């Protein structure tokens, strides 16, 4: 089966196949990359799924259009996609600020009271709430480093800053998260000790 | 109340949150997936567009291509010129190489007539021919 053979192929090889007119490559690439972009965009946009889907669709469309011009060996496709998604999210966040500052979702202080042994999904929600309290760039850096698994040089490329600036952003972001989540330590299944 | 160092999560506790976040990968709905694939389909370069355009050739270009292209044509022209040159110049060296078979007698004259023995004297000696005639 062609699809089975393609699952082992690299992102770049699949994009070249797509650019050469192969109809199966897009399916594999979409299944592989779109959920990651969607998750990342969703984190940056405060968990707004509909907006995150719009960003993902636009980012993927730009990837398809880029395929014939893609220069192999220059950049990782995931890094390129995260860069596009970051820029699209930045635009949307900027618009949100200019349109209605009250529309920005506040960190949820009134999340359902938790019991010991809270499930992973609730921790993920709490993390998202805490991420929402971070300044935009810190949120991006922390999400890329600790949730998307990007390296510091990759993040530097995506955010167009130095590696030192990335280290500073992630360190400050982590510290802010640790503070924001500390207040909910008990309800999230950690002891206060 | 002011926060202190003890209000912070340690790295291991924070990592547990990150782990939960990493596992929380959104699933694509069928309709969203279909929309993404439709975009990919519409944006995909078509095979017909990728094929090199067929170049229309003239009759002469077709004939030259059948022969083997310009290099083959150049070889044929060289052979033709060499043949004409040998015919007119009748170089001595050629006579030497052929053992006097090709260019015997007064080859400068147009009236030169060749006999069979001129071409293969070893096999058709004069005596033998005379004997047969006799």
PDB file of C-alpha atoms in Angstrom:
ATOM      1  CA  UNK A   1       0.000   0.000   0.000  1.00  0.00           C
ATOM      2  CA  UNK A   2       1.319   3.404  -0.893  1.00  0.00           C
ATOM      3  CA  UNK A   3       0.132   4.989   2.351  1.00  0.00           C
ATOM      4  CA  UNK A   4       1.959   2.409   4.466  1.00  0.00           C
ATOM      5  CA  UNK A   5       5.154   3.027   2.553  1.00  0.00           C
ATOM      6  CA  UNK A   6       4.813   6.761   3.089  1.00  0.00           C
ATOM      7  CA  UNK A   7       4.422   6.620   6.861  1.00  0.00           C
ATOM      8  CA  UNK A   8       8.174   6.059   7.187  1.00  0.00           C
ATOM      9  CA  UNK A   9       9.047   8.940   4.882  1.00  0.00           C
ATOM     10  CA  UNK A  10      10.346  12.233   6.277  1.00  0.00           C
ATOM     11  CA  UNK A  11       8.217  15.373   6.219  1.00  0.00           C
ATOM     12  CA  UNK A  12      10.480  16.845   3.589  1.00  0.00           C
ATOM     13  CA  UNK A  13      10.290  13.781   1.331  1.00  0.00           C
ATOM     14  CA  UNK A  14       6.503  13.845   1.573  1.00  0.00           C
ATOM     15  CA  UNK A  15       6.386  17.528   0.694  1.00  0.00           C
ATOM     16  CA  UNK A  16       8.524  16.862  -2.385  1.00  0.00           C
ATOM     17  CA  UNK A  17       6.181  14.021  -3.356  1.00  0.00           C
ATOM     18  CA  UNK A  18       3.227  16.362  -2.906  1.00  0.00           C
ATOM     19  CA  UNK A  19       4.951  18.967  -5.052  1.00  0.00           C
ATOM     20  CA  UNK A  20       5.444  16.312  -7.728  1.00  0.00           C
ATOM     21  CA  UNK A  21       1.719  15.686  -7.832  1.00  0.00           C
ATOM     22  CA  UNK A  22       1.492  12.649  -5.562  1.00  0.00           C
ATOM     23  CA  UNK A  23      -2.046  12.561  -4.137  1.00  0.00           C
ATOM     24  CA  UNK A  24      -1.251  10.470  -1.020  1.00  0.00           C
ATOM     25  CA  UNK A  25       1.494  12.613   0.459  1.00  0.00           C
ATOM     26  CA  UNK A  26      -0.824  15.409   1.585  1.00  0.00           C
ATOM     27  CA  UNK A  27      -2.894  13.025   3.644  1.00  0.00           C
ATOM     28  CA  UNK A  28       0.078  11.692   5.606  1.00  0.00           C
ATOM     29  CA  UNK A  29       1.564  15.149   6.106  1.00  0.00           C
ATOM     30  CA  UNK A  30      -1.763  16.571   7.265  1.00  0.00           C
ATOM     31  CA  UNK A  31      -2.302  13.801   9.796  1.00  0.00           C
ATOM     32  CA  UNK A  32       1.249  14.229  11.028  1.00  0.00           C
ATOM     33  CA  UNK A  33       1.544  18.009  11.216  1.00  0.00           C
ATOM     34  CA  UNK A  34      -1.914  19.572  11.511  1.00  0.00           C
ATOM     35  CA  UNK A  35      -2.645  18.314  15.064  1.00  0.00           C
ATOM     36  CA  UNK A  36       0.652  19.765  16.270  1.00  0.00           C
ATOM     37  CA  UNK A  37      -0.029  23.134  14.673  1.00  0.00           C
ATOM     38  CA  UNK A  38      -3.575  23.074  15.985  1.00  0.00           C
ATOM     39  CA  UNK A  39      -2.380  22.314  19.529  1.00  0.00           C
ATOM     40  CA  UNK A  40       0.251  25.031  19.408  1.00  0.00           C
ATOM     41  CA  UNK A  41      -2.105  27.650  17.960  1.00  0.00           C
ATOM     42  CA  UNK A  42      -4.728  26.716  20.486  1.00  0.00           C
ATOM     43  CA  UNK A  43      -2.261  27.300  23.338  1.00  0.00           C
ATOM     44  CA  UNK A  44      -1.233  30.675  21.992  1.00  0.00           C
ATOM     45  CA  UNK A  45      -4.823  31.739  21.428  1.00  0.00           C
ATOM     46  CA  UNK A  46      -5.952  30.908  24.942  1.00  0.00           C
ATOM     47  CA  UNK A  47      -7.626  27.653  24.016  1.00  0.00           C
ATOM     48  CA  UNK A  48      -9.885  29.115  21.325  1.00  0.00           C
ATOM     49  CA  UNK A  49     -10.407  26.064  19.143  1.00  0.00           C
ATOM     50  CA  UNK A  50     -12.226  27.772  16.281  1.00  0.00           C
ATOM     51  CA  UNK A  51      -9.554  30.416  15.872  1.00  0.00           C
ATOM     52  CA  UNK A  52      -6.830  27.809  16.222  1.00  0.00           C
ATOM     53  CA  UNK A  53      -8.429  25.819  13.389  1.00  0.00           C
ATOM     54  CA  UNK A  54      -8.439  28.908  11.186  1.00  0.00           C
ATOM     55  CA  UNK A  55      -4.749  29.440  11.883  1.00  0.00           C
ATOM     56  CA  UNK A  56      -3.976  25.776  11.213  1.00  0.00           C
ATOM     57  CA  UNK A  57      -5.867  25.795   7.930  1.00  0.00           C
ATOM     58  CA  UNK A  58      -4.084  28.935   6.772  1.00  0.00           C
ATOM     59  CA  UNK A  59      -0.659  27.622   7.848  1.00  0.00           C
ATOM     60  CA  UNK A  60      -1.202  24.298   6.056  1.00  0.00           C
ATOM     61  CA  UNK A  61      -2.429  26.071   2.921  1.00  0.00           C
ATOM     62  CA  UNK A  62       0.729  28.175   2.893  1.00  0.00           C
ATOM     63  CA  UNK A  63       2.770  24.983   3.217  1.00  0.00           C
ATOM     64  CA  UNK A  64       1.056  23.460   0.172  1.00  0.00           C
ATOM     65  CA  UNK A  65       1.683  26.596  -1.844  1.00  0.00           C
ATOM     66  CA  UNK A  66       5.291  26.595  -0.726  1.00  0.00           C
ATOM     67  CA  UNK A  67       5.827  22.965  -1.799  1.00  0.00           C
ATOM     68  CA  UNK A  68       7.034  23.562  -5.396  1.00  0.00           C
ATOM     69  CA  UNK A  69       9.476  26.215  -4.145  1.00  0.00           C
ATOM     70  CA  UNK A  70      10.631  24.287  -1.058  1.00  0.00           C
ATOM     71  CA  UNK A  71      14.411  24.195  -0.830  1.00  0.00           C
ATOM     72  CA  UNK A  72      15.397  20.895   0.694  1.00  0.00           C
ATOM     73  CA  UNK A  73      17.810  20.864   3.593  1.00  0.00           C
ATOM     74  CA  UNK A  74      17.304  24.498   4.537  1.00  0.00           C
ATOM     75  CA  UNK A  75      14.705  24.313   7.282  1.00  0.00           C
ATOM     76  CA  UNK A  76      12.629  21.725   9.088  1.00  0.00           C
ATOM     77  CA  UNK A  77       9.053  21.747   7.898  1.00  0.00           C
ATOM     78  CA  UNK A  78       7.755  21.721  11.472  1.00  0.00           C
ATOM     79  CA  UNK A  79       9.904  24.759  12.321  1.00  0.00           C
ATOM     80  CA  UNK A  80       8.626  26.540   9.219  1.00  0.00           C
ATOM     81  CA  UNK A  81       5.031  25.728  10.159  1.00  0.00           C
ATOM     82  CA  UNK A  82       5.476  26.880  13.751  1.00  0.00           C
ATOM     83  CA  UNK A  83       6.905  30.151  12.434  1.00  0.00           C
ATOM     84  CA  UNK A  84       3.884  30.705  10.200  1.00  0.00           C
ATOM     85  CA  UNK A  85       1.496  29.723  12.994  1.00  0.00           C
ATOM     86  CA  UNK A  86       3.284  32.050  15.441  1.00  0.00           C
ATOM     87  CA  UNK A  87       2.950  34.975  13.061  1.00  0.00           C
ATOM     88  CA  UNK A  88      -0.703  34.243  12.348  1.00  0.00           C
ATOM     89  CA  UNK A  89      -1.460  33.960  16.068  1.00  0.00           C
ATOM     90  CA  UNK A  90       0.435  37.173  16.799  1.00  0.00           C
ATOM     91  CA  UNK A  91      -1.711  38.984  14.240  1.00  0.00           C
ATOM     92  CA  UNK A  92      -4.878  37.629  15.788  1.00  0.00           C
ATOM     93  CA  UNK A  93      -3.805  38.472  19.330  1.00  0.00           C
ATOM     94  CA  UNK A  94      -2.961  41.983  18.191  1.00  0.00           C
ATOM     95  CA  UNK A  95      -6.384  42.360  16.597  1.00  0.00           C
ATOM     96  CA  UNK A  96      -8.046  41.108  19.736  1.00  0.00           C
ATOM     97  CA  UNK A  97      -6.252  43.742  21.790  1.00  0.00           C
ATOM     98  CA  UNK A  98      -7.203  46.528  19.428  1.00  0.00           C
ATOM     99  CA  UNK A  99     -10.834  45.449  19.038  1.00  0.00           C
ATOM    100  CA  UNK A 100     -11.892  44.575  22.533  1.00  0.00           C
ATOM    101  CA  UNK A 101      -9.476  44.209  25.363  1.00  0.00           C
ATOM    102  CA  UNK A 102     -12.189  42.695  27.551  1.00  0.00           C
ATOM    103  CA  UNK A 103     -12.617  39.831  25.114  1.00  0.00           C
ATOM    104  CA  UNK A 104      -9.332  38.275  26.190  1.00  0.00           C
ATOM    105  CA  UNK A 105     -10.059  35.305  28.264  1.00  0.00           C
ATOM    106  CA  UNK A 106      -9.043  35.791  31.839  1.00  0.00           C
ATOM    107  CA  UNK A 107      -7.244  33.022  33.655  1.00  0.00           C
ATOM    108  CA  UNK A 108      -9.875  30.781  35.037  1.00  0.00           C
ATOM    109  CA  UNK A 109      -9.892  31.178  38.769  1.00  0.00           C
ATOM    110  CA  UNK A 110     -13.217  29.494  39.071  1.00  0.00           C
ATOM    111  CA  UNK A 111     -12.360  26.145  37.535  1.00  0.00           C
ATOM    112  CA  UNK A 112     -14.323  23.298  39.037  1.00  0.00           C
ATOM    113  CA  UNK A 113     -13.014  22.369  42.428  1.00  0.00           C
ATOM    114  CA  UNK A 114     -10.760  19.406  42.081  1.00  0.00           C
ATOM    115  CA  UNK A 115     -10.236  16.365  44.161  1.00  0.00           C
ATOM    116  CA  UNK A 116      -7.035  14.483  44.827  1.00  0.00           C
ATOM    117  CA  UNK A 117      -5.797  12.440  41.907  1.00  0.00           C
ATOM    118  CA  UNK A 118      -7.053  14.903  39.341  1.00  0.00           C
ATOM    119  CA  UNK A 119      -6.896  13.494  35.863  1.00  0.00           C
ATOM    120  CA  UNK A 120      -4.376  14.567  33.290  1.00  0.00           C
ATOM    121  CA  UNK A 121      -6.909  16.521  31.291  1.00  0.00           C
ATOM    122  CA  UNK A 122      -7.544  18.821  34.222  1.00  0.00           C
ATOM    123  CA  UNK A 123      -3.847  19.435  34.613  1.00  0.00           C
ATOM    124  CA  UNK A 124      -3.677  20.283  30.931  1.00  0.00           C
ATOM    125  CA  UNK A 125      -6.518  22.731  31.425  1.00  0.00           C
ATOM    126  CA  UNK A 126      -4.806  24.257  34.449  1.00  0.00           C
ATOM    127  CA  UNK A 127      -1.618  24.582  32.431  1.00  0.00           C
ATOM    128  CA  UNK A 128      -3.513  26.355  29.659  1.00  0.00           C
ATOM    129  CA  UNK A 129      -5.030  28.733  32.200  1.00  0.00           C
ATOM    130  CA  UNK A 130      -1.576  29.477  33.568  1.00  0.00           C
ATOM    131  CA  UNK A 131      -0.142  29.895  30.060  1.00  0.00           C
ATOM    132  CA  UNK A 132      -2.824  32.471  29.355  1.00  0.00           C
ATOM    133  CA  UNK A 133      -1.428  34.643  32.143  1.00  0.00           C
ATOM    134  CA  UNK A 134       2.010  34.813  30.526  1.00  0.00           C
ATOM    135  CA  UNK A 135       3.103  37.606  28.217  1.00  0.00           C
ATOM    136  CA  UNK A 136       2.741  36.571  24.559  1.00  0.00           C
ATOM    137  CA  UNK A 137       6.411  35.916  23.790  1.00  0.00           C
ATOM    138  CA  UNK A 138       6.973  33.965  26.997  1.00  0.00           C
ATOM    139  CA  UNK A 139       3.928  31.851  26.202  1.00  0.00           C
ATOM    140  CA  UNK A 140       5.263  31.111  22.736  1.00  0.00           C
ATOM    141  CA  UNK A 141       8.730  30.225  23.971  1.00  0.00           C
ATOM    142  CA  UNK A 142       7.484  27.997  26.790  1.00  0.00           C
ATOM    143  CA  UNK A 143       4.952  26.244  24.559  1.00  0.00           C
ATOM    144  CA  UNK A 144       7.548  25.588  21.866  1.00  0.00           C
ATOM    145  CA  UNK A 145      10.217  24.406  24.303  1.00  0.00           C
ATOM    146  CA  UNK A 146       8.231  22.345  26.774  1.00  0.00           C
ATOM    147  CA  UNK A 147       5.135  21.295  24.850  1.00  0.00           C
ATOM    148  CA  UNK A 148       6.182  21.108  21.220  1.00  0.00           C
ATOM    149  CA  UNK A 149       9.691  19.848  21.959  1.00  0.00           C
ATOM    150  CA  UNK A 150      11.504  22.447  19.855  1.00  0.00           C
ATOM    151  CA  UNK A 151      15.156  23.142  20.547  1.00  0.00           C
ATOM    152  CA  UNK A 152      16.386  26.570  21.614  1.00  0.00           C
ATOM    153  CA  UNK A 153      17.994  27.317  18.211  1.00  0.00           C
ATOM    154  CA  UNK A 154      14.726  26.316  16.500  1.00  0.00           C
ATOM    155  CA  UNK A 155      12.760  28.613  18.789  1.00  0.00           C
ATOM    156  CA  UNK A 156      15.262  31.375  18.079  1.00  0.00           C
ATOM    157  CA  UNK A 157      14.520  30.924  14.371  1.00  0.00           C
ATOM    158  CA  UNK A 158      10.774  30.846  14.888  1.00  0.00           C
ATOM    159  CA  UNK A 159      10.636  33.929  17.121  1.00  0.00           C
ATOM    160  CA  UNK A 160      13.494  35.645  15.275  1.00  0.00           C
ATOM    161  CA  UNK A 161      15.490  36.299  18.417  1.00  0.00           C
ATOM    162  CA  UNK A 162      18.832  35.098  19.798  1.00  0.00           C
ATOM    163  CA  UNK A 163      19.257  31.788  21.604  1.00  0.00           C
ATOM    164  CA  UNK A 164      20.134  33.741  24.765  1.00  0.00           C
ATOM    165  CA  UNK A 165      16.856  35.634  24.491  1.00  0.00           C
ATOM    166  CA  UNK A 166      15.038  32.298  24.133  1.00  0.00           C
ATOM    167  CA  UNK A 167      16.696  30.977  27.285  1.00  0.00           C
ATOM    168  CA  UNK A 168      15.702  34.117  29.139  1.00  0.00           C
ATOM    169  CA  UNK A 169      12.102  33.943  27.906  1.00  0.00           C
ATOM    170  CA  UNK A 170      11.655  30.279  28.780  1.00  0.00           C
ATOM    171  CA  UNK A 171      13.254  30.726  32.217  1.00  0.00           C
ATOM    172  CA  UNK A 172      10.981  33.651  33.072  1.00  0.00           C
ATOM    173  CA  UNK A 173       7.993  31.838  31.602  1.00  0.00           C
ATOM    174  CA  UNK A 174       8.635  28.704  33.616  1.00  0.00           C
ATOM    175  CA  UNK A 175       9.012  30.706  36.794  1.00  0.00           C
ATOM    176  CA  UNK A 176       5.746  32.528  36.128  1.00  0.00           C
ATOM    177  CA  UNK A 177       4.001  29.217  35.437  1.00  0.00           C
ATOM    178  CA  UNK A 178       5.397  27.711  38.616  1.00  0.00           C
ATOM    179  CA  UNK A 179       3.992  30.643  40.539  1.00  0.00           C
ATOM    180  CA  UNK A 180       0.614  30.573  38.810  1.00  0.00           C
ATOM    181  CA  UNK A 181       0.175  26.845  39.287  1.00  0.00           C
ATOM    182  CA  UNK A 182       1.471  26.776  42.859  1.00  0.00           C
ATOM    183  CA  UNK A 183      -1.797  28.164  44.175  1.00  0.00           C
ATOM    184  CA  UNK A 184      -3.611  25.198  42.692  1.00  0.00           C
ATOM    185  CA  UNK A 185      -1.129  22.620  43.838  1.00  0.00           C
ATOM    186  CA  UNK A 186      -3.470  20.955  46.262  1.00  0.00           C
ATOM    187  CA  UNK A 187      -6.478  20.761  43.999  1.00  0.00           C
ATOM    188  CA  UNK A 188      -4.320  19.354  41.225  1.00  0.00           C
ATOM    189  CA  UNK A 189      -3.149  16.442  43.246  1.00  0.00           C
ATOM    190  CA  UNK A 190       0.071  17.675  44.819  1.00  0.00           C
ATOM    191  CA  UNK A 191       0.688  18.053  48.501  1.00  0.00           C
ATOM    192  CA  UNK A 192       1.425  21.484  49.928  1.00  0.00           C
ATOM    193  CA  UNK A 193       4.581  20.190  51.612  1.00  0.00           C
TER     194      UNK A 193
ATOM    195  CA  UNK B   1      -0.588  37.502  50.465  1.00  0.00           C
ATOM    196  CA  UNK B   2       2.891  37.915  49.036  1.00  0.00           C
ATOM    197  CA  UNK B   3       4.290  34.842  47.348  1.00  0.00           C
ATOM    198  CA  UNK B   4       7.498  33.254  48.554  1.00  0.00           C
ATOM    199  CA  UNK B   5       9.847  30.659  47.095  1.00  0.00           C
ATOM    200  CA  UNK B   6       7.785  27.924  48.732  1.00  0.00           C
ATOM    201  CA  UNK B   7       4.819  29.080  46.655  1.00  0.00           C
ATOM    202  CA  UNK B   8       6.613  27.909  43.505  1.00  0.00           C
ATOM    203  CA  UNK B   9       6.263  24.465  41.995  1.00  0.00           C
ATOM    204  CA  UNK B  10       9.498  22.588  41.693  1.00  0.00           C
ATOM    205  CA  UNK B  11      10.712  21.395  38.306  1.00  0.00           C
ATOM    206  CA  UNK B  12       9.309  17.888  38.712  1.00  0.00           C
ATOM    207  CA  UNK B  13       5.862  19.196  39.569  1.00  0.00           C
ATOM    208  CA  UNK B  14       5.938  21.638  36.680  1.00  0.00           C
ATOM    209  CA  UNK B  15       7.098  18.873  34.358  1.00  0.00           C
ATOM    210  CA  UNK B  16       3.995  16.868  35.317  1.00  0.00           C
ATOM    211  CA  UNK B  17       1.897  19.729  33.966  1.00  0.00           C
ATOM    212  CA  UNK B  18       3.945  19.898  30.795  1.00  0.00           C
ATOM    213  CA  UNK B  19       3.525  16.167  30.349  1.00  0.00           C
ATOM    214  CA  UNK B  20      -0.223  16.520  30.691  1.00  0.00           C
ATOM    215  CA  UNK B  21      -0.103  19.344  28.146  1.00  0.00           C
ATOM    216  CA  UNK B  22       1.908  17.248  25.674  1.00  0.00           C
ATOM    217  CA  UNK B  23      -0.575  14.404  25.930  1.00  0.00           C
ATOM    218  CA  UNK B  24      -3.432  16.790  25.299  1.00  0.00           C
ATOM    219  CA  UNK B  25      -3.013  16.715  21.511  1.00  0.00           C
ATOM    220  CA  UNK B  26      -6.202  17.844  19.831  1.00  0.00           C
ATOM    221  CA  UNK B  27      -7.867  15.426  17.447  1.00  0.00           C
ATOM    222  CA  UNK B  28      -8.905  16.716  14.075  1.00  0.00           C
ATOM    223  CA  UNK B  29     -12.614  16.463  13.432  1.00  0.00           C
ATOM    224  CA  UNK B  30     -13.648  14.737  10.206  1.00  0.00           C
ATOM    225  CA  UNK B  31     -14.991  17.954   8.732  1.00  0.00           C
ATOM    226  CA  UNK B  32     -11.818  19.894   9.571  1.00  0.00           C
ATOM    227  CA  UNK B  33      -9.652  17.136   8.139  1.00  0.00           C
ATOM    228  CA  UNK B  34     -11.761  17.141   4.967  1.00  0.00           C
ATOM    229  CA  UNK B  35     -11.348  20.914   4.654  1.00  0.00           C
ATOM    230  CA  UNK B  36      -7.574  20.627   5.046  1.00  0.00           C
ATOM    231  CA  UNK B  37      -7.346  17.892   2.430  1.00  0.00           C
ATOM    232  CA  UNK B  38      -9.522  19.835   0.038  1.00  0.00           C
ATOM    233  CA  UNK B  39      -7.148  22.800   0.361  1.00  0.00           C
ATOM    234  CA  UNK B  40      -4.209  20.488  -0.289  1.00  0.00           C
ATOM    235  CA  UNK B  41      -5.945  19.035  -3.327  1.00  0.00           C
ATOM    236  CA  UNK B  42      -6.751  22.428  -4.823  1.00  0.00           C
ATOM    237  CA  UNK B  43      -3.267  23.796  -4.211  1.00  0.00           C
ATOM    238  CA  UNK B  44      -1.456  20.724  -5.548  1.00  0.00           C
ATOM    239  CA  UNK B  45       0.497  21.178  -8.770  1.00  0.00           C
ATOM    240  CA  UNK B  46      -1.084  18.963 -11.422  1.00  0.00           C
ATOM    241  CA  UNK B  47       0.950  16.300 -13.191  1.00  0.00           C
ATOM    242  CA  UNK B  48      -0.008  17.674 -16.614  1.00  0.00           C
ATOM    243  CA  UNK B  49       1.307  21.063 -15.631  1.00  0.00           C
ATOM    244  CA  UNK B  50       4.534  19.493 -14.447  1.00  0.00           C
ATOM    245  CA  UNK B  51       5.202  17.543 -17.682  1.00  0.00           C
ATOM    246  CA  UNK B  52       7.697  19.226 -19.998  1.00  0.00           C
ATOM    247  CA  UNK B  53       5.937  20.930 -22.926  1.00  0.00           C
ATOM    248  CA  UNK B  54       6.112  19.018 -26.212  1.00  0.00           C
ATOM    249  CA  UNK B  55       8.264  20.885 -28.714  1.00  0.00           C
ATOM    250  CA  UNK B  56       6.995  20.911 -32.303  1.00  0.00           C
ATOM    251  CA  UNK B  57       9.762  20.015 -34.781  1.00  0.00           C
ATOM    252  CA  UNK B  58      10.064  20.637 -38.489  1.00  0.00           C
ATOM    253  CA  UNK B  59      10.529  17.820 -41.050  1.00  0.00           C
ATOM    254  CA  UNK B  60      14.255  18.508 -41.330  1.00  0.00           C
ATOM    255  CA  UNK B  61      14.665  18.463 -37.573  1.00  0.00           C
ATOM    256  CA  UNK B  62      12.872  15.091 -37.538  1.00  0.00           C
ATOM    257  CA  UNK B  63      15.163  13.689 -40.256  1.00  0.00           C
ATOM    258  CA  UNK B  64      18.286  14.901 -38.476  1.00  0.00           C
ATOM    259  CA  UNK B  65      16.994  13.432 -35.227  1.00  0.00           C
ATOM    260  CA  UNK B  66      16.434  10.065 -36.978  1.00  0.00           C
ATOM    261  CA  UNK B  67      20.009  10.025 -38.286  1.00  0.00           C
ATOM    262  CA  UNK B  68      21.381  10.690 -34.843  1.00  0.00           C
ATOM    263  CA  UNK B  69      21.438  14.437 -34.499  1.00  0.00           C
ATOM    264  CA  UNK B  70      24.074  16.956 -35.428  1.00  0.00           C
ATOM    265  CA  UNK B  71      27.097  14.850 -34.328  1.00  0.00           C
ATOM    266  CA  UNK B  72      26.103  12.067 -36.726  1.00  0.00           C
ATOM    267  CA  UNK B  73      25.536  14.593 -39.496  1.00  0.00           C
ATOM    268  CA  UNK B  74      28.996  16.054 -38.900  1.00  0.00           C
ATOM    269  CA  UNK B  75      30.516  12.552 -39.199  1.00  0.00           C
ATOM    270  CA  UNK B  76      28.737  11.964 -42.495  1.00  0.00           C
ATOM    271  CA  UNK B  77      29.914  15.287 -43.871  1.00  0.00           C
ATOM    272  CA  UNK B  78      33.510  14.499 -42.900  1.00  0.00           C
ATOM    273  CA  UNK B  79      33.343  11.110 -44.606  1.00  0.00           C
ATOM    274  CA  UNK B  80      31.909  12.718 -47.764  1.00  0.00           C
ATOM    275  CA  UNK B  81      34.633  15.366 -47.939  1.00  0.00           C
ATOM    276  CA  UNK B  82      37.323  12.718 -47.342  1.00  0.00           C
ATOM    277  CA  UNK B  83      35.922  10.598 -50.156  1.00  0.00           C
ATOM    278  CA  UNK B  84      35.914  13.501 -52.595  1.00  0.00           C
ATOM    279  CA  UNK B  85      39.447  14.440 -51.601  1.00  0.00           C
ATOM    280  CA  UNK B  86      40.756  10.909 -52.115  1.00  0.00           C
ATOM    281  CA  UNK B  87      39.078  10.791 -55.501  1.00  0.00           C
ATOM    282  CA  UNK B  88      40.682  13.977 -56.741  1.00  0.00           C
ATOM    283  CA  UNK B  89      44.048  13.993 -55.047  1.00  0.00           C
ATOM    284  CA  UNK B  90      44.808  10.251 -55.389  1.00  0.00           C
ATOM    285  CA  UNK B  91      47.538  10.429 -52.789  1.00  0.00           C
ATOM    286  CA  UNK B  92      50.633   8.247 -53.209  1.00  0.00           C
ATOM    287  CA  UNK B  93      50.334   6.993 -49.706  1.00  0.00           C
ATOM    288  CA  UNK B  94      46.989   5.402 -50.510  1.00  0.00           C
ATOM    289  CA  UNK B  95      48.534   3.541 -53.411  1.00  0.00           C
ATOM    290  CA  UNK B  96      51.295   2.287 -51.201  1.00  0.00           C
ATOM    291  CA  UNK B  97      48.894   1.086 -48.582  1.00  0.00           C
ATOM    292  CA  UNK B  98      46.758  -0.760 -51.113  1.00  0.00           C
ATOM    293  CA  UNK B  99      49.825  -2.501 -52.618  1.00  0.00           C
ATOM    294  CA  UNK B 100      49.293  -0.884 -55.979  1.00  0.00           C
ATOM    295  CA  UNK B 101      45.885  -2.438 -56.396  1.00  0.00           C
ATOM    296  CA  UNK B 102      43.672   0.591 -56.200  1.00  0.00           C
ATOM    297  CA  UNK B 103      45.545   3.170 -58.215  1.00  0.00           C
ATOM    298  CA  UNK B 104      47.544   1.334 -60.875  1.00  0.00           C
ATOM    299  CA  UNK B 105      48.568   2.824 -64.195  1.00  0.00           C
ATOM    300  CA  UNK B 106      47.953   6.321 -65.252  1.00  0.00           C
ATOM    301  CA  UNK B 107      45.286   7.215 -62.812  1.00  0.00           C
ATOM    302  CA  UNK B 108      45.522  10.853 -63.721  1.00  0.00           C
ATOM    303  CA  UNK B 109      43.884   9.917 -67.005  1.00  0.00           C
ATOM    304  CA  UNK B 110      40.132   9.694 -67.219  1.00  0.00           C
ATOM    305  CA  UNK B 111      40.390   6.821 -69.720  1.00  0.00           C
ATOM    306  CA  UNK B 112      41.925   4.391 -67.296  1.00  0.00           C
ATOM    307  CA  UNK B 113      40.295   0.965 -67.561  1.00  0.00           C
ATOM    308  CA  UNK B 114      40.760  -1.582 -64.845  1.00  0.00           C
ATOM    309  CA  UNK B 115      40.962  -5.323 -65.432  1.00  0.00           C
ATOM    310  CA  UNK B 116      40.131  -7.974 -62.949  1.00  0.00           C
ATOM    311  CA  UNK B 117      43.806  -8.722 -62.339  1.00  0.00           C
ATOM    312  CA  UNK B 118      44.339  -5.121 -61.475  1.00  0.00           C
ATOM    313  CA  UNK B 119      42.257  -5.640 -58.384  1.00  0.00           C
ATOM    314  CA  UNK B 120      43.519  -9.119 -57.391  1.00  0.00           C
ATOM    315  CA  UNK B 121      46.731  -9.991 -59.257  1.00  0.00           C
ATOM    316  CA  UNK B 122      47.640 -12.846 -56.942  1.00  0.00           C
ATOM    317  CA  UNK B 123      44.564 -14.829 -57.789  1.00  0.00           C
ATOM    318  CA  UNK B 124      44.076 -13.960 -61.407  1.00  0.00           C
ATOM    319  CA  UNK B 125      47.525 -14.082 -62.908  1.00  0.00           C
ATOM    320  CA  UNK B 126      47.937 -13.273 -66.577  1.00  0.00           C
ATOM    321  CA  UNK B 127      49.157 -16.747 -67.499  1.00  0.00           C
ATOM    322  CA  UNK B 128      46.131 -18.425 -66.067  1.00  0.00           C
ATOM    323  CA  UNK B 129      43.771 -16.132 -67.925  1.00  0.00           C
ATOM    324  CA  UNK B 130      45.629 -16.712 -71.204  1.00  0.00           C
ATOM    325  CA  UNK B 131      45.554 -20.462 -70.664  1.00  0.00           C
ATOM    326  CA  UNK B 132      41.814 -20.435 -70.186  1.00  0.00           C
ATOM    327  CA  UNK B 133      41.324 -18.335 -73.252  1.00  0.00           C
ATOM    328  CA  UNK B 134      43.454 -20.750 -75.225  1.00  0.00           C
TER     329      UNK B 134
END
